[in-house]
Amino acid sequence: MRKIDIALGVVGTAFSLAGLVYVVPNWIVSLGYIGIGMSPSFFPNFTLTLTLGLSVLLVVSSLAGRGKSEHVRIFNQGERVRFILSLALILGSLLWLYFLGFIITGVLCTAAAMVLLGARRPVSIALISLLAPLILWSVFSLLLNMTLPQGLLFS
Amino acid sequence: MFLGIQNILGGISDVFTLSNLLVIAGGILLGQVVGAAPGLNAIMAIAIAVPLTFYMSPLAAIAFLLAVNKGGAFGGSVTAILVNTPGSPEAAATCLDGHPLAQKGQAEKALKVSLYSSIFGDTFSDLVLALVAAPLSVVALRMGPPEITTVILFSLTLIAAVAGRSLLIGLLAACFGFMMSLIGTDPIEGTSRLSFGIIELEDGIPLVSSAIGLLAVSEIFLQFEKKIAGHSHAVSKVASPEPADRQVSKREFKGILPAILRGSVIGTGIGILPGVGAVIASFISYGSAKRASKHQELFGKGSLEGIAAAESANNAVIGANLIPLFTLGIPGNVVAAILIGAFMIHGVIPGPTMFQDHGRLIAGIFTAMLLANLVNFLIARASLRVYAKTAFLPRSIVFPVILILCITGAYISENGMFGVIVMYACGLVGYFMAKFNISYVPFIIGYILGPIFETNLRQTLIISGGSLEIFFTRPLALALIILTLISIVRFVWQRNKI
């Protein structure tokens, strides 16, 4: 975990420095009250300074840690491919939801997720991916009268 | 009586309406089914269930979520016993003896011991909550901003220390949680803060969508990553035909009673401390039952005492974990953190003032919790064999359905695509946290407590004119600062690292 901790510390340091130097001065609106504790920037600066201190301490303590630095592998080849497919599914589901609405997204998403998780029987994939969104839609939209997306193409 | 007899009677009568009884039974059923399904747990169930409560009354909503939690806590033991895969982390200790017993064909007996112990532990801690919360809230009401600031500081340090693999990582996660809470509107001035010109961000990052993402969607991503081919530890599905192997005799029940009582006390004691969750309670209780047992050689090979100790303790944490929430407004665990969101959605601010402002609601919640234990017992007793089948549901069916449920919940909670986008973003954050072995507990609690901490810290500084001396001149605040420092030093000393 040493390498991961060092990387986390570096990311935390960069993130908090970017926040202190650029984000807080540019993206916080203040009414101009003066005094400690009054400004909306006070707590963001407090949090970012604390994060900076902890991140630097994490890097230092990890570098000073005893023992050999281990080889770290976050993904193996298969995991990387499946992670990319998961990201594609996220993006796909957002686009489908926006353009095609809940039911079609539900069918496509369930089927894709089942295949990703190793389901191979077409009948069960078809059956579950059709039934699950239809049941959910019936419960939320018909029974509870909640609004689910209709999709840009159908609205 | 702090709540007042009228509030108590009113609260009790509020629970006994048909709709509320159905809501409690529905919550228990949902929790048990989700808890018994492989890879799912009560926390995920609660996160997904929050949008369902939007149109409920405050009492029905909170009772429903608590019922889901109670049902899920028992459901978690089903997979632990049958497939040696704890449905929730706290059921890990149950695997040690539950699964060996199931392999001997005594799964039904193991499940029954788990059920009796769960219900006893849960009821015990609920009673402690009902008796202790009101008097403690009187003390809490006397606390001002400096005391509340230091209580939060102490709780966060404790949570960061015990939930993460190192104190520094835990504190960093809490800081990132604080940062997430900064987005939106300034709690004192009411001006826009870090919303980057995005209108939806003016109200901050939505809690429900982010909780669904962090808790449920991240797990779905982790499951996508694995190539799953059945269960690695299949249990013999053939149950023993002998009635003695399926029933818990009076003699056996008498034998496990001390372990149940001890586990209930341990779970309740540990549950009161913020962040020190059910996992620790169940293992401490298991160890203590083993030391006290006359049959130590059976532990790890199918001891009924082992199951009873683990289950009573991890369920006793449920009620006790709500004590800091009800008395101080501080969530003791992730479930309590989600409950804060649910309370706020229904216009109730958790904390000591709840006892004054919503006494009837509090009495109703306590009644609903006790009633939910009875319902939990009845439903589980009637459905044990069905849940035994749920544990063998293929993950390739469970997780896709959960994904659709998550999308539905996130969309409904924000009434738009923004909720789904936040859910996916938080799902990715949770996924990478899991990959880097960073606990999401300090992160989500930091996010929930951020605004409360900020408001109290700023009020303290306004009162003191910017001087930090106020923290050292108020006895309780000073005591809490000393406790925080002691817990940091003790943690570093014990683990020999920061």
XYZ file of C-alpha atoms in Angstrom:
653
model
C 0.000 0.000 0.000
C 3.020 2.345 0.263
C 2.992 3.403 -3.379
C -0.758 3.903 -3.301
C -0.478 6.045 -0.159
C 2.232 8.181 -1.742
C 0.079 8.625 -4.853
C -2.925 9.517 -2.672
C -0.839 12.053 -0.771
C 0.394 13.642 -3.998
C -3.153 13.823 -5.414
C -4.406 15.319 -2.130
C -1.620 17.895 -2.134
C -2.244 18.919 -5.751
C -6.003 19.026 -5.195
C -5.812 21.176 -2.069
C -3.235 23.546 -3.592
C -5.415 23.991 -6.680
C -8.359 24.664 -4.392
C -6.525 27.204 -2.244
C -4.856 29.048 -5.125
C -7.527 28.973 -7.834
C -10.946 27.538 -6.933
C -11.727 29.287 -3.624
C -10.699 32.808 -4.762
C -12.647 32.483 -8.019
C -15.748 30.476 -7.219
C -16.991 31.759 -3.877
C -19.315 34.728 -3.692
C -18.993 36.787 -0.505
C -21.118 39.642 0.788
C -17.924 41.184 2.063
C -18.213 40.784 5.819
C -14.857 40.900 7.490
C -13.857 38.808 10.464
C -12.770 35.278 11.183
C -15.598 32.838 10.762
C -17.821 35.241 8.851
C -16.622 34.765 5.289
C -18.008 31.906 3.142
C -14.371 31.209 2.175
C -13.387 30.477 5.769
C -14.427 26.829 5.962
C -13.289 25.909 2.411
C -9.860 27.384 3.227
C -9.836 25.602 6.586
C -10.704 22.240 4.962
C -8.246 22.631 2.111
C -5.435 23.634 4.473
C -6.193 20.614 6.652
C -6.221 18.381 3.548
C -2.918 19.845 2.420
C -1.327 19.173 5.807
C -2.657 15.612 5.996
C -1.612 14.860 2.390
C 1.937 16.082 2.959
C 2.082 14.075 6.185
C 0.863 10.988 4.312
C 3.584 11.350 1.669
C 6.270 11.917 4.298
C 5.158 9.036 6.532
C 4.863 6.690 3.535
C 8.327 7.617 2.276
C 9.763 7.158 5.752
C 7.909 3.828 6.193
C 9.969 0.710 6.665
C 9.896 -2.336 4.393
C 10.223 -2.901 0.688
C 8.105 -0.984 -1.746
C 5.697 -3.469 -3.236
C 4.529 -3.818 -6.817
C 1.034 -2.407 -7.091
C -1.430 -3.490 -9.721
C -4.821 -1.819 -9.674
C -6.205 -3.682 -12.697
C -5.182 -6.839 -14.473
C -5.823 -7.113 -18.216
C -9.301 -8.653 -17.901
C -10.367 -6.211 -15.183
C -9.252 -3.267 -17.291
C -11.367 -4.395 -20.232
C -14.399 -4.966 -18.007
C -13.905 -1.574 -16.335
C -13.875 0.144 -19.735
C -17.040 -1.755 -20.661
C -18.625 -0.599 -17.375
C -17.763 3.010 -18.231
C -19.310 2.506 -21.670
C -22.436 1.170 -19.964
C -22.624 4.265 -17.722
C -22.309 6.605 -20.665
C -24.733 4.524 -22.707
C -27.335 4.443 -19.953
C -27.153 8.227 -19.518
C -27.650 8.801 -23.250
C -30.383 6.175 -23.512
C -32.183 7.625 -20.511
C -32.056 11.103 -22.003
C -33.128 10.139 -25.519
C -35.066 6.893 -25.190
C -36.661 7.069 -21.746
C -36.831 4.730 -18.788
C -38.285 1.506 -20.180
C -35.979 1.121 -23.193
C -32.983 2.166 -21.062
C -34.008 -0.374 -18.449
C -34.193 -3.172 -21.021
C -30.873 -2.285 -22.666
C -29.092 -1.643 -19.385
C -30.270 -4.839 -17.698
C -29.359 -6.941 -20.716
C -25.910 -5.347 -21.028
C -25.242 -5.685 -17.290
C -26.304 -9.340 -17.315
C -23.927 -10.092 -20.180
C -21.139 -8.205 -18.358
C -21.771 -10.351 -15.292
C -21.473 -13.572 -17.241
C -25.093 -14.457 -18.132
C -25.173 -16.322 -21.438
C -28.677 -17.775 -21.768
C -30.613 -15.574 -24.248
C -34.030 -16.534 -22.885
C -33.268 -15.551 -19.285
C -31.512 -12.363 -20.447
C -34.517 -11.384 -22.568
C -37.030 -12.287 -19.876
C -35.344 -10.495 -16.979
C -34.328 -7.439 -18.956
C -37.929 -7.004 -20.089
C -39.623 -7.805 -16.790
C -37.435 -5.825 -14.372
C -37.908 -2.364 -15.968
C -41.590 -3.011 -16.640
C -42.243 -3.972 -13.014
C -40.302 -0.951 -11.729
C -42.075 1.362 -14.143
C -45.468 -0.038 -13.073
C -44.661 0.414 -9.383
C -43.178 3.907 -9.557
C -45.064 5.433 -12.450
C -48.500 3.811 -12.263
C -48.809 2.920 -8.583
C -46.843 5.719 -6.869
C -47.480 8.308 -9.605
C -43.834 9.358 -9.775
C -42.310 10.824 -12.924
C -39.838 8.656 -14.811
C -38.033 9.894 -17.933
C -39.990 9.480 -21.173
C -37.033 10.245 -23.412
C -36.495 13.181 -25.738
C -37.510 11.131 -28.772
C -40.873 10.162 -27.314
C -41.900 13.260 -25.371
C -40.944 11.610 31.702
C -39.157 13.805 29.176
C -41.355 12.928 26.230
C -44.565 13.417 28.180
C -47.272 10.821 28.583
C -49.411 12.420 25.867
C -46.623 12.200 23.320
C -45.893 8.618 24.286
C -49.513 7.514 23.969
C -49.934 9.539 20.777
C -46.756 8.052 19.289
C -47.825 4.514 20.108
C -51.265 5.012 18.575
C -49.703 6.560 15.450
C -47.789 3.361 14.761
C -50.798 1.097 14.971
C -52.459 2.188 11.763
C -52.855 -0.241 8.882
C -50.646 1.791 6.554
C -47.822 2.069 9.094
C -47.994 -1.623 9.939
C -47.813 -2.455 6.227
C -44.892 -0.074 5.776
C -42.990 -1.762 8.628
C -43.738 -5.244 7.285
C -42.729 -4.127 3.777
C -39.460 -2.673 5.081
C -38.624 -5.838 6.974
C -39.407 -7.979 3.943
C -37.334 -5.778 1.631
C -34.418 -5.756 4.083
C -34.499 -9.506 4.592
C -34.663 -10.280 0.867
C -31.910 -7.799 -0.024
C -29.785 -8.906 2.939
C -30.166 -12.534 1.939
C -29.243 -11.859 -1.680
C -25.548 -12.439 -2.357
C -23.404 -9.287 -2.425
C -26.147 -6.957 -1.220
C -26.518 -5.552 2.283
C -28.808 -3.476 4.462
C -26.920 -0.215 3.837
C -27.394 -0.552 0.085
C -31.057 -1.404 0.635
C -31.581 1.715 2.754
C -29.825 3.994 0.266
C -32.005 2.653 -2.533
C -35.149 2.760 -0.367
C -34.901 6.468 0.598
C -36.662 7.729 -2.572
C -39.558 5.394 -1.781
C -40.203 7.381 1.401
C -40.656 10.789 -0.222
C -44.418 10.524 -0.169
C -44.695 8.914 3.255
C -45.344 10.645 6.582
C -42.163 11.264 8.658
C -43.040 8.390 11.012
C -43.775 5.939 8.197
C -40.612 6.980 6.338
C -38.254 6.532 9.304
C -40.018 3.345 10.445
C -39.677 1.950 6.923
C -35.945 2.689 6.707
C -35.283 1.299 10.179
C -37.287 -1.801 9.286
C -35.176 -2.258 6.137
C -32.061 -2.038 8.313
C -33.356 -4.553 10.837
C -34.486 -6.976 8.154
C -31.203 -6.562 6.295
C -29.120 -7.239 9.398
C -30.766 -10.614 9.831
C -30.786 -11.288 6.072
C -27.005 -10.816 6.021
C -26.584 -13.864 8.204
C -28.429 -16.066 5.697
C -25.685 -15.871 3.068
C -23.056 -16.080 5.811
C -24.487 -19.382 7.000
C -25.443 -20.907 3.662
C -22.740 -19.820 1.248
C -19.995 -18.648 3.607
C -20.273 -15.161 2.103
C -21.424 -12.566 4.630
C -24.284 -10.536 3.160
C -22.914 -7.628 5.176
C -19.442 -7.182 6.760
C -20.806 -7.548 10.294
C -22.020 -11.063 9.492
C -18.411 -12.186 8.897
C -18.138 -13.609 12.421
C -21.336 -15.595 11.798
C -19.600 -17.433 8.921
C -17.117 -18.970 11.357
C -19.665 -21.296 12.920
C -22.781 -20.859 10.797
C -21.309 -22.283 7.618
C -19.720 -25.372 9.208
C -23.104 -26.136 10.763
C -24.813 -25.739 7.377
C -22.278 -28.106 5.828
C -23.372 -30.698 8.378
C -26.937 -30.367 7.062
C -28.051 -28.207 10.027
C -28.555 -24.952 8.111
C -32.085 -24.491 9.428
C -30.936 -24.811 13.022
C -28.116 -22.306 12.408
C -30.560 -19.853 10.823
C -32.942 -20.191 13.761
C -30.195 -19.523 16.307
C -29.156 -16.516 14.241
C -32.749 -15.269 14.173
C -33.394 -15.644 17.914
C -30.079 -13.980 18.769
C -30.593 -11.148 16.264
C -34.039 -10.308 17.573
C -32.935 -10.443 21.215
C -29.886 -8.238 20.635
C -31.846 -5.761 18.555
C -34.695 -5.483 21.086
C -32.244 -5.059 23.959
C -30.475 -2.146 22.285
C -33.759 -0.551 21.196
C -34.892 -0.546 24.816
C -31.594 1.018 25.884
C -32.032 3.663 23.171
C -35.564 4.439 24.328
C -34.501 4.708 27.968
C -31.219 6.572 27.524
C -31.803 8.898 24.576
C -34.245 11.291 26.263
C -32.160 11.938 29.436
C -29.005 12.324 27.333
C -30.691 14.829 25.077
C -31.321 17.072 28.107
C -27.556 17.213 28.626
C -26.986 17.713 24.911
C -29.347 20.687 24.858
C -27.006 22.553 27.196
C -24.191 22.309 24.683
C -23.282 25.394 22.679
C -21.412 25.728 19.360
C -17.926 25.156 20.900
C -19.041 21.884 22.509
C -20.807 20.660 19.364
C -17.732 21.515 17.276
C -15.496 19.474 19.551
C -17.987 16.573 19.749
C -17.944 16.364 15.939
C -14.144 16.596 15.919
C -13.932 13.761 18.441
C -16.467 11.592 16.573
C -14.757 12.121 13.237
C -11.343 11.258 14.672
C -12.772 8.079 16.191
C -14.537 7.132 12.959
C -11.462 7.901 10.842
C -9.274 5.868 13.175
C -11.367 2.726 13.346
C -12.945 2.693 9.899
C -9.873 3.167 7.748
C -6.644 1.250 7.333
C -4.769 4.234 8.773
C -5.724 7.328 10.737
C -4.282 9.661 8.087
C -6.212 8.007 5.262
C -9.395 8.066 7.361
C -8.971 11.764 8.173
C -8.210 12.557 4.534
C -11.383 10.732 3.497
C -13.344 12.785 6.059
C -11.774 15.999 4.653
C -12.861 15.019 1.138
C -16.338 14.441 2.585
C -16.190 17.981 4.040
C -15.178 19.289 0.617
C -18.152 17.643 -1.024
C -20.388 19.361 1.523
C -18.890 22.787 0.680
C -20.594 22.855 -2.703
C -23.890 24.722 -2.745
C -25.015 27.617 -0.613
C -23.078 29.106 2.289
C -24.950 28.108 5.479
C -24.522 31.516 7.152
C -24.439 34.125 4.357
C -26.657 32.185 1.964
C -24.464 33.061 -1.014
C -23.420 30.716 -3.825
C -20.322 28.641 -3.150
C -18.325 26.402 -5.488
C -21.281 25.729 -7.765
C -19.213 26.550 -10.877
C -22.177 28.191 -12.584
C -24.178 24.945 -12.580
C -27.696 25.709 -11.367
C -28.305 22.198 -10.004
C -25.235 22.537 -7.767
C -26.660 25.613 -6.017
C -28.494 23.240 -3.662
C -25.371 21.179 -3.089
C -24.590 17.582 -3.994
C -27.806 15.628 -3.386
C -27.501 13.186 -0.502
C -29.762 10.415 -1.770
C -28.136 10.112 -5.201
C -24.641 10.301 -3.765
C -25.439 7.668 -1.124
C -26.892 5.333 -3.770
C -23.762 5.868 -5.870
C -21.246 5.403 -3.083
C -22.914 2.434 -1.453
C -24.699 0.515 -4.201
C -23.362 1.522 -7.622
C -19.719 1.207 -6.526
C -20.424 -2.403 -5.524
C -22.056 -3.043 -8.914
C -18.911 -1.746 -10.661
C -16.789 -4.048 -8.509
C -19.003 -6.964 -9.474
C -18.732 -6.039 -13.180
C -15.000 -6.195 -12.856
C -15.022 -9.758 -11.597
C -15.878 -12.616 -13.831
C -18.324 -14.517 -11.715
C -18.871 -18.190 -12.174
C -21.115 -19.490 -9.424
C -20.319 -19.685 -5.747
C -16.908 -20.703 -4.595
C -18.144 -22.242 -1.370
C -21.290 -24.111 -2.211
C -23.057 -25.630 0.733
C -24.766 -28.974 0.648
C -28.354 -28.139 -0.243
C -29.489 -31.398 1.318
C -30.829 -30.679 4.790
C -30.650 -33.331 7.461
C -33.996 -35.158 7.823
C -33.533 -35.446 11.614
C -35.850 -32.988 13.487
C -33.104 -32.489 16.090
C -30.872 -31.118 13.341
C -33.487 -28.574 12.289
C -34.949 -27.402 15.593
C -33.366 -25.564 18.519
C -34.207 -27.519 21.652
C -34.916 -25.892 25.030
C -31.624 -27.267 26.336
C -29.714 -25.781 23.406
C -31.470 -22.446 23.846
C -30.549 -22.403 27.527
C -26.962 -23.113 26.530
C -26.752 -20.151 24.158
C -28.623 -17.676 26.383
C -25.504 -16.386 28.220
C -23.795 -15.784 24.858
C -26.870 -13.885 23.622
C -27.029 -11.731 26.766
C -23.294 -11.013 26.695
C -23.426 -10.215 22.969
C -26.360 -7.850 23.459
C -24.529 -5.907 26.162
C -21.275 -5.798 24.155
C -23.081 -4.727 20.969
C -25.027 -2.011 22.758
C -21.928 -0.681 24.537
C -19.894 -0.576 21.344
C -22.777 0.746 19.261
C -23.021 3.908 21.352
C -19.523 4.939 20.236
C -19.635 6.690 16.868
C -17.955 4.765 14.084
C -17.092 1.657 16.059
C -19.399 -0.555 14.095
C -21.033 -3.937 14.209
C -18.028 -5.778 12.755
C -15.900 -5.024 15.809
C -18.818 -5.761 18.160
C -19.514 -9.162 16.628
C -15.864 -10.271 16.765
C -15.390 -9.023 20.353
C -18.566 -10.827 21.394
C -17.477 -13.977 19.544
C -14.094 -13.938 21.280
C -15.631 -13.341 24.667
C -18.178 -16.166 24.171
C -15.354 -18.509 23.222
C -13.376 -17.628 26.340
C -16.435 -18.145 28.553
C -17.639 -21.347 26.889
C -17.330 -24.855 28.319
C -17.076 -26.160 24.741
C -14.309 -24.006 23.271
C -13.288 -26.860 20.966
C -16.563 -26.467 19.018
C -15.864 -22.845 18.042
C -15.097 -22.610 14.349
C -16.623 -26.033 13.741
C -20.309 -25.192 14.135
C -20.841 -23.861 17.656
C -24.322 -22.538 18.374
C -22.831 -20.223 21.003
C -20.544 -18.728 18.329
C -23.472 -17.876 16.054
C -25.496 -16.504 18.991
C -22.640 -14.311 20.220
C -21.887 -12.824 16.792
C -25.486 -12.217 15.760
C -26.745 -10.784 19.066
C -23.842 -8.320 19.150
C -24.061 -7.130 15.572
C -27.815 -6.598 15.854
C -27.498 -4.861 19.218
C -25.420 -2.197 17.472
C -28.446 -1.126 15.387
C -30.399 0.629 18.150
C -27.354 1.814 20.075
C -25.871 3.461 16.981
C -28.876 5.764 16.918
C -28.117 7.164 20.400
C -25.557 9.741 19.115
C -27.965 10.613 16.280
C -30.968 11.204 18.517
C -29.105 12.942 21.326
C -26.470 14.958 19.449
C -27.511 14.852 15.795
C -24.293 13.003 14.987
C -24.538 9.831 12.908
C -22.799 6.871 14.543
C -22.642 4.919 11.294
C -23.608 5.109 7.624
C -27.190 4.002 8.261
C -27.603 6.829 10.775
C -26.029 9.211 8.247
C -28.617 8.237 5.640
C -31.334 8.582 8.273
C -30.246 12.197 8.857
C -30.988 12.854 5.199
C -34.359 11.137 5.513
C -35.238 13.156 8.625
C -34.298 16.400 6.871
C -36.332 15.520 3.779
C -39.320 15.343 6.131
C -38.516 18.624 7.867
C -37.088 17.161 11.080
C -33.614 18.185 12.249
C -32.032 15.278 14.155
C -30.555 16.126 17.531
C -31.620 16.955 21.077
C -34.273 19.462 19.999
C -36.197 16.615 18.369
C -37.350 15.527 21.825
C -38.915 18.955 22.427
C -40.193 19.667 18.936
C -41.206 16.187 17.788
C -41.793 14.204 21.000
C -44.715 12.322 19.508
C -42.674 11.362 16.443
C -39.823 10.106 18.640
C -42.223 8.004 20.719
C -43.668 6.648 17.488
C -40.203 5.769 16.166
C -39.286 3.905 19.378
C -42.573 1.989 19.228
C -42.085 1.221 15.546
C -38.568 -0.080 16.254
C -39.814 -2.481 18.902
C -42.729 -3.560 16.764
C -40.395 -4.049 13.789
C -38.423 -6.567 15.853
C -41.542 -8.640 16.355
C -42.449 -8.382 12.667
C -38.862 -9.252 11.757
C -39.124 -12.383 13.850
C -42.501 -13.466 12.455
C -41.613 -12.871 8.801
C -38.184 -14.486 9.109
C -39.591 -17.476 10.977
C -42.149 -18.023 8.229
C -39.749 -17.455 5.344
C -36.502 -19.106 6.411
C -36.688 -21.711 3.663
C -37.439 -19.109 0.978
C -34.449 -17.005 2.058
C -32.334 -20.105 1.930
C -33.144 -20.172 -1.802
C -32.543 -16.401 -2.217
C -28.960 -16.934 -1.139
C -28.388 -19.004 -4.259
C -29.711 -16.391 -6.714
C -27.157 -15.785 -9.463
C -25.364 -12.449 -9.221
C -25.834 -11.957 -12.957
C -29.547 -11.459 -12.203
C -29.352 -9.655 -8.845
C -26.972 -6.833 -9.769
C -28.507 -5.761 -13.120
C -31.903 -5.457 -11.399
C -30.308 -3.457 -8.574
C -28.665 -1.167 -11.162
C -32.041 -0.328 -12.692
C -33.453 0.241 -9.207
C -30.545 2.618 -8.466
C -31.154 4.586 -11.678
C -34.844 4.837 -10.774
C -34.129 5.991 -7.214
C -31.538 8.568 -8.260
C -33.780 9.984 -10.992
C -36.804 10.245 -8.714
C -34.850 11.790 -5.827
C -33.810 14.783 -7.942
C -36.656 14.577 -10.425
C -34.181 14.695 -13.291
C -31.003 13.442 -14.926
C -28.813 15.353 -12.457
C -29.498 12.722 -9.791
C -28.381 9.920 -12.119
C -25.207 11.790 -13.099
C -24.330 12.405 -9.427
C -25.065 8.753 -8.647
C -22.671 7.503 -11.331
C -19.976 10.022 -10.347
C -20.208 8.959 -6.703
C -20.308 5.327 -7.799
C -16.964 5.801 -9.523
C -15.565 7.576 -6.447
C -16.731 4.684 -4.259
C -15.309 2.157 -6.718
C -11.846 3.729 -6.662
C -12.004 4.077 -2.877
C -12.629 0.339 -2.689
C -9.785 -0.352 -5.144
C -7.404 1.702 -3.007
C -8.750 0.133 0.182
C -10.078 3.439 1.534
C -13.167 3.175 3.729
C -16.134 5.201 2.500
C -17.459 5.538 6.071
C -15.402 8.635 7.118
C -16.027 10.143 3.676
C -19.814 9.903 3.825
C -19.976 10.921 7.491
C -17.665 13.885 6.769
C -20.039 14.865 3.973
C -23.084 14.672 6.257
C -21.425 16.386 9.221
C -19.634 19.041 7.137
C -22.388 21.693 7.241
C -23.087 21.095 10.968
C -19.381 21.301 11.802
C -18.923 24.417 9.673
C -21.908 26.245 11.142
C -20.863 25.513 14.723
C -17.194 26.305 14.130
C -18.042 29.626 12.514
C -20.564 30.491 15.219
C -17.931 29.695 17.848
C -15.424 32.001 16.183
C -18.005 34.743 15.808
C -18.875 34.439 19.540
C -15.207 34.515 20.558
C -14.214 37.237 18.092
C -11.905 34.863 16.253
C -10.078 33.541 19.310
C -9.512 29.803 19.744
C -9.246 30.322 23.508
C -12.966 29.585 23.864
C -12.282 25.880 23.259
C -9.990 25.794 26.299
C -12.129 27.809 28.687
C -15.311 25.720 28.342
C -14.883 22.518 30.428
C -16.767 20.122 28.136
C -15.085 21.423 24.994
C -11.683 21.118 26.681
C -12.481 17.575 27.845
C -13.475 16.588 24.312
C -10.285 18.074 22.853
C -8.256 16.073 25.369
C -10.253 12.927 24.482
C -9.593 13.547 20.786
C -5.865 13.864 21.419
C -5.848 10.754 23.616
C -7.661 8.729 20.949
C -5.155 9.869 18.296
C -2.150 9.029 20.496
C -3.658 5.690 21.528
C -4.407 4.739 17.935
C -0.912 5.635 16.727
C 0.604 3.787 19.705
C -1.460 0.632 19.107
C -0.936 0.395 15.356
C 2.579 1.794 15.436
C 1.720 4.090 12.541
C -0.249 7.271 11.809
